[in-house]
Coordinates of C-alpha atoms and ligand atoms in Angstrom, one line a residue:
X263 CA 94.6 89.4 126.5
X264 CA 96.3 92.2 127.6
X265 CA 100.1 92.2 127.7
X266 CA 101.4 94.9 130.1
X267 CA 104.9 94.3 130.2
X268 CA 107.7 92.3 128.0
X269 CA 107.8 89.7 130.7
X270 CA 103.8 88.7 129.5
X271 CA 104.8 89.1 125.5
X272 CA 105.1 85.2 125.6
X273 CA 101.7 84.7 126.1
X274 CA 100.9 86.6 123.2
X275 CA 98.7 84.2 120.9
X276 CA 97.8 86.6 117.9
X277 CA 100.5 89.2 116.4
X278 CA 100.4 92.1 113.7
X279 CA 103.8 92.2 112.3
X280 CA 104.3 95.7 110.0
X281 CA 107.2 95.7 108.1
X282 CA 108.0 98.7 105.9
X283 CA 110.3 99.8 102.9
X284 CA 113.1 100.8 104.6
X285 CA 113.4 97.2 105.6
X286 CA 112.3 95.0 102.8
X287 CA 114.2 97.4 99.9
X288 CA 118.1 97.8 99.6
X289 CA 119.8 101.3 99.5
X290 CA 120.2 101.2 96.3
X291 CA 116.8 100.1 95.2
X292 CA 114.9 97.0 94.6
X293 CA 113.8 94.2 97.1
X294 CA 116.1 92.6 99.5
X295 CA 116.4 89.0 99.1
X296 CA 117.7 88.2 102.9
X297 CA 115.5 90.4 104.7
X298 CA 112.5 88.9 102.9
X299 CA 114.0 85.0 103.4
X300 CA 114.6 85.8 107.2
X301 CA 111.3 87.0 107.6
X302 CA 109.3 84.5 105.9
X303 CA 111.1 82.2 108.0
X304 CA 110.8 83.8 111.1
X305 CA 107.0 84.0 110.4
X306 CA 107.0 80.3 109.8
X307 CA 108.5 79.2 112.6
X308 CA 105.8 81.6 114.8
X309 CA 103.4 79.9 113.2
X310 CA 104.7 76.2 113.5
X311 CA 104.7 77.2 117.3
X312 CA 101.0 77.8 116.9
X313 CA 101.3 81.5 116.9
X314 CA 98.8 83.4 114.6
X315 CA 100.4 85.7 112.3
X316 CA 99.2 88.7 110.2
X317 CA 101.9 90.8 108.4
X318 CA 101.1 94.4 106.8
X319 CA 103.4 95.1 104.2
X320 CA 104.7 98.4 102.7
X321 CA 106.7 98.2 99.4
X322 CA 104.2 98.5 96.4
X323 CA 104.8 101.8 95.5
X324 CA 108.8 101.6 95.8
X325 CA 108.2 98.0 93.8
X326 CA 106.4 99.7 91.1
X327 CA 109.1 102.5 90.9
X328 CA 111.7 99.6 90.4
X329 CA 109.7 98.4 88.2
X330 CA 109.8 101.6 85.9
X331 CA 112.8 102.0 86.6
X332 CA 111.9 105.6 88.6
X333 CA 114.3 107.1 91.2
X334 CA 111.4 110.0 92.3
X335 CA 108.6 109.0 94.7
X336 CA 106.1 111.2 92.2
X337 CA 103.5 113.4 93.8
X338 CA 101.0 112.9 91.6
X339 CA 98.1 110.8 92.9
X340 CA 97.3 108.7 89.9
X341 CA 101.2 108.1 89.6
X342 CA 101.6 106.9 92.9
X343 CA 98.3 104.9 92.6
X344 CA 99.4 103.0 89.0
X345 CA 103.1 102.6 90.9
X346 CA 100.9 101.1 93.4
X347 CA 99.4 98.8 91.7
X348 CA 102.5 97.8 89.6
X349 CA 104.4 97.0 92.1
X350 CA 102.0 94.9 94.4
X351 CA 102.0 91.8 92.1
X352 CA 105.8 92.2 92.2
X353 CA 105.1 92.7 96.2
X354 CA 103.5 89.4 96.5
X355 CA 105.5 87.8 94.1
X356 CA 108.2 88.0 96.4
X357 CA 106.8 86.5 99.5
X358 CA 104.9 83.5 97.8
X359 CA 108.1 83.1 96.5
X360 CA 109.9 83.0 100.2
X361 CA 107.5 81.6 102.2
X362 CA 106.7 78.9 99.1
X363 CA 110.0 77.3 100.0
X364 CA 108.9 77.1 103.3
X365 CA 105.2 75.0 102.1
X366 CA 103.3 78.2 103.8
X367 CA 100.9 79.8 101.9
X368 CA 100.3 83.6 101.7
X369 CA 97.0 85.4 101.0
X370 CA 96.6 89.1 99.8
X371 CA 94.7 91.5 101.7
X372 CA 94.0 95.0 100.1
X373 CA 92.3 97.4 102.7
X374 CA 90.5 100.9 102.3
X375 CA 89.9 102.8 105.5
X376 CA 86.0 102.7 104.1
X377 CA 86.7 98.7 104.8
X378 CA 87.2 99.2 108.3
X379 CA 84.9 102.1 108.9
X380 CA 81.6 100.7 107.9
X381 CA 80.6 97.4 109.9
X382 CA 79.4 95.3 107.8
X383 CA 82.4 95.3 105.8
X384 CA 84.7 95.2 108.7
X385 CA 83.4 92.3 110.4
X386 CA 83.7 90.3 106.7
X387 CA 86.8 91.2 106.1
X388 CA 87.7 90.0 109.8
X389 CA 85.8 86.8 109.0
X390 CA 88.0 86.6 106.1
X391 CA 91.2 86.9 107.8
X392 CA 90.3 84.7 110.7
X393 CA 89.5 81.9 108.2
X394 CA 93.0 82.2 106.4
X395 CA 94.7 82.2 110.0
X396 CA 92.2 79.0 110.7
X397 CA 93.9 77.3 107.4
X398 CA 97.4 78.5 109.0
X399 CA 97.9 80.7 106.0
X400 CA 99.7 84.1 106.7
X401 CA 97.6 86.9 105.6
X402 CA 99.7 90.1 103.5
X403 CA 97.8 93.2 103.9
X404 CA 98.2 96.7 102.4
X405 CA 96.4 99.4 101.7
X406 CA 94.0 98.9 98.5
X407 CA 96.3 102.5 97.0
X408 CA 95.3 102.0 93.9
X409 CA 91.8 103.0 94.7
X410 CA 92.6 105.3 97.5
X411 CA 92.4 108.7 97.0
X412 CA 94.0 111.1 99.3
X413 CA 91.1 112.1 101.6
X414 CA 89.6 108.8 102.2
X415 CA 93.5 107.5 102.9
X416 CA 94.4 105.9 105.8
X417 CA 98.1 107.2 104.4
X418 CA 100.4 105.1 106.1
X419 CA 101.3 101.6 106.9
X420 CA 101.7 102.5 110.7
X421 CA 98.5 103.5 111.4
X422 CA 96.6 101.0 108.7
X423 CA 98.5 98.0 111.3
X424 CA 97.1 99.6 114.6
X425 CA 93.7 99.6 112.5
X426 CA 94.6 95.8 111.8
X427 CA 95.3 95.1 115.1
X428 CA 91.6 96.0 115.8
X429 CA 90.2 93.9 113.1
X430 CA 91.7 90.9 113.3
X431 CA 91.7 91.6 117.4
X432 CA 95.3 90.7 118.2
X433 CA 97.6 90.5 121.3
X434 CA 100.4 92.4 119.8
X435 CA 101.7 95.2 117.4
X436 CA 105.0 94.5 115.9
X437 CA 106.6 97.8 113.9
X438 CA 109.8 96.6 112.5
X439 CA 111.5 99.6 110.7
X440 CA 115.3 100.5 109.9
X441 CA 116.0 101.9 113.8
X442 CA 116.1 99.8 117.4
X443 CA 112.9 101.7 118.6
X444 CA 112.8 105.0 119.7
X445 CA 115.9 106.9 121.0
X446 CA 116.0 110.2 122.6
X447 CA 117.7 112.0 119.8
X448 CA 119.0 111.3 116.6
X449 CA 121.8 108.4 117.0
X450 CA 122.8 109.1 113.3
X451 CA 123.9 112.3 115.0
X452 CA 124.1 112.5 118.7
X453 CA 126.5 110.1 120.3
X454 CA 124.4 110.2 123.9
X455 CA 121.7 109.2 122.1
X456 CA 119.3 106.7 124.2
X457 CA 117.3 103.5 122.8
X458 CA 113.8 104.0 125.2
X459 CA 113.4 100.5 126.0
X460 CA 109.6 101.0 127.4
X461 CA 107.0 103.3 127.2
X462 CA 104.4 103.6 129.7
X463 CA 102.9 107.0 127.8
X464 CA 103.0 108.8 124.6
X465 CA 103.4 112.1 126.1
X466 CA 105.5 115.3 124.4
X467 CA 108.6 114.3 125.6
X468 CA 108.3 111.1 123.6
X469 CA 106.7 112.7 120.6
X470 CA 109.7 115.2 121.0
X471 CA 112.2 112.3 120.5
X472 CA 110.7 111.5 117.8
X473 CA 110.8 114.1 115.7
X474 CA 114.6 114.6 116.4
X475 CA 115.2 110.8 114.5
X476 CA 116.2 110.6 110.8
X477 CA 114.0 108.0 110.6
X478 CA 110.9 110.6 111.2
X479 CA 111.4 112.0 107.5
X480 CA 110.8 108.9 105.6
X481 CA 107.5 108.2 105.1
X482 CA 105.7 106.2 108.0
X483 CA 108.8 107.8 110.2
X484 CA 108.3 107.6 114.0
X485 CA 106.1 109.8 114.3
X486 CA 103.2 107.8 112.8
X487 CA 105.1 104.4 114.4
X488 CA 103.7 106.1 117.7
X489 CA 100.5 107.3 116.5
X490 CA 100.2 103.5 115.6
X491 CA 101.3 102.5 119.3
X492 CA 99.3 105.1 120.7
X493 CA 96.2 103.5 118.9
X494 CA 97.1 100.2 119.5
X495 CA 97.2 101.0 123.5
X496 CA 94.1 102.7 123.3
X497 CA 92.6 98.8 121.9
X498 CA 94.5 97.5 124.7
X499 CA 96.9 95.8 122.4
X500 CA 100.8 96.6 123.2
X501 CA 103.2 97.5 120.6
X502 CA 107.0 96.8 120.0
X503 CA 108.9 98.9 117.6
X504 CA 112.1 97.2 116.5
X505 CA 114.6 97.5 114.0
X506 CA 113.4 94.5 111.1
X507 CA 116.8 93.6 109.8
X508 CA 118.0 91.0 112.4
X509 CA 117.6 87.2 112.2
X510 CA 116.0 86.5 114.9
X511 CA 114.4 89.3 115.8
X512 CA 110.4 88.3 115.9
X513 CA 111.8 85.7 118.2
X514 CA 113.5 87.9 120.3
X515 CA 110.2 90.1 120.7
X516 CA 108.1 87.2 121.6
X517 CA 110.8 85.7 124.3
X518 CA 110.4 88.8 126.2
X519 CA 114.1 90.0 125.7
X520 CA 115.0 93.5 125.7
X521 CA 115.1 94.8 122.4
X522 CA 113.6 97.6 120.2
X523 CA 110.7 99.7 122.3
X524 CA 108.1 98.3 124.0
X525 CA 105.0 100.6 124.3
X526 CA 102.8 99.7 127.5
X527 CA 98.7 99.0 126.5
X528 CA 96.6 101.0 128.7
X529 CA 93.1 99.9 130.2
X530 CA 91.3 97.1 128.8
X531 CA 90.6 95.6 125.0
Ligands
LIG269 N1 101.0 101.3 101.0 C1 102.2 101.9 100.7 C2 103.0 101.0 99.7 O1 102.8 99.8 99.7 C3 103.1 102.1 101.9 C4 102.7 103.1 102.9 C5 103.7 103.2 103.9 O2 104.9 103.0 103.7 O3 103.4 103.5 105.1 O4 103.8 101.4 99.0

């Protein structure tokens, strides 16, 4: 199904929701309880309405540097990998806990770009996660860091969800980050800064927006938010890039309303 407009988002059966670090943590470090209550919530009630649900979640590697108590992001790879790997039982932890309240199970998903490049292993691990959303569970997926090296990376959380849109062949694209979409300068900064409410094509003017935000210097910035939405069309999937803090906002996406940016599919799946 291909959804090429907000008005057609309602029809939207199957949805990738990515949510990344600058959403789930606090400022000053460590997980957020609210943001991850009102998005286990939100989740539910998608699913309860007989939506299908797949979220990809950042956090491990900020988790693990709670967890030691580290204030760097480290550079070096087997640092970030062990962080990795620290802080994705503390990851999880957190969102059985949430969504436990709520009686709806969770399921981890760890994923190497070598996953989804070679077939066979692709089409199990979308068996997989088309038998969790059978059983109405709500499938967490991250990148398998601890095991990914550099090269063989897929790197970011952006462009591992328009991967996952692929996989688990889904409607929509949800990237829910710390800005209201895509503005046409920095709004931190520039008082005429403009939200972009759609985006028919990721052309330089867009990419030139982007690089002006804030929000491009944190890792999986703009910039890779519309590499994501630039792969995503290219599957024929839309994508809606929204800030994550709000209550209702995954409802707010799905009614059609006018939030965040909504990036236009192009052809066919
Ligand atoms: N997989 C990384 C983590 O869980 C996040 C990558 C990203 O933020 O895009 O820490």
């Amino acid at each position: 199904m291909i959804l090429a407009s907000r008005s057609q988002i309602k029809k939207a059966r199957r949805v990738v929701v990515k949510v990344g670090s600058s959403v789930l943590m606090k400022k000053s470090g460590g997980f957020s309880p609210v943001v991850f209550k009102n998005l286990a919530r939100q989740i539910d009630a998608l699913v309860r309405s007989g939506k299908e649900v797949v979220l990809v979640s950042s956090g491990a590697i900020a988790a693990g540097m709670q967890k030691l108590k580290i204030k760097k992001r480290p550079q070096l790879i087997r640092k970030k990998q062990a962080l990795a790997a620290l802080g994705q039982t503390a990851l999880m932890h957190e969102y059985e806990k949430v969504f436990g309240r709520l009686k709806r199970k969770v399921a981890q998903v760890l994923l190497t770009r070598e996953d989804l490049d070679d077939r066979r292993r692709f089409l199990n691990a979308r068996q997989a996660i088309s038998e969790l959303l059978r059983l109405k569970a709500v499938p967490i997926i991250n990148e398998n860091d601890t095991v990914a090296v550099e090269e063989i990376q897929v790197g970011d959380n952006d462009n591992l969800s328009a991967l996952v849109t692929n996989l688990v062949e889904a409607d929509l694209l949800i990237l829910l980050t710390d800005i209201d979409g895509v503005y046409t300068a920095d709004p931190w900064l520039n008082k005429t800064a403009r939200r972009v409410p759609i985006i028919s094509n990721i052309d330089k003017t867009v990419h030139g927006f982007a690089g002006n935000t804030r929000a491009a210097k944190s890792t999986g910035g703009m910039i890779t938010k519309l590499e994501a939405a630039e792969k995503a069309a290219r599957f024929g999937v839309a994508t809606v890039i929204a800030k994550g803090h709000g209550k209702n906002i995954l409802k707010s996406i799905l009614d059609g309303k006018d939030c965040g940016t909504f990036v236009q599919p192009k052809g066919r799946k």
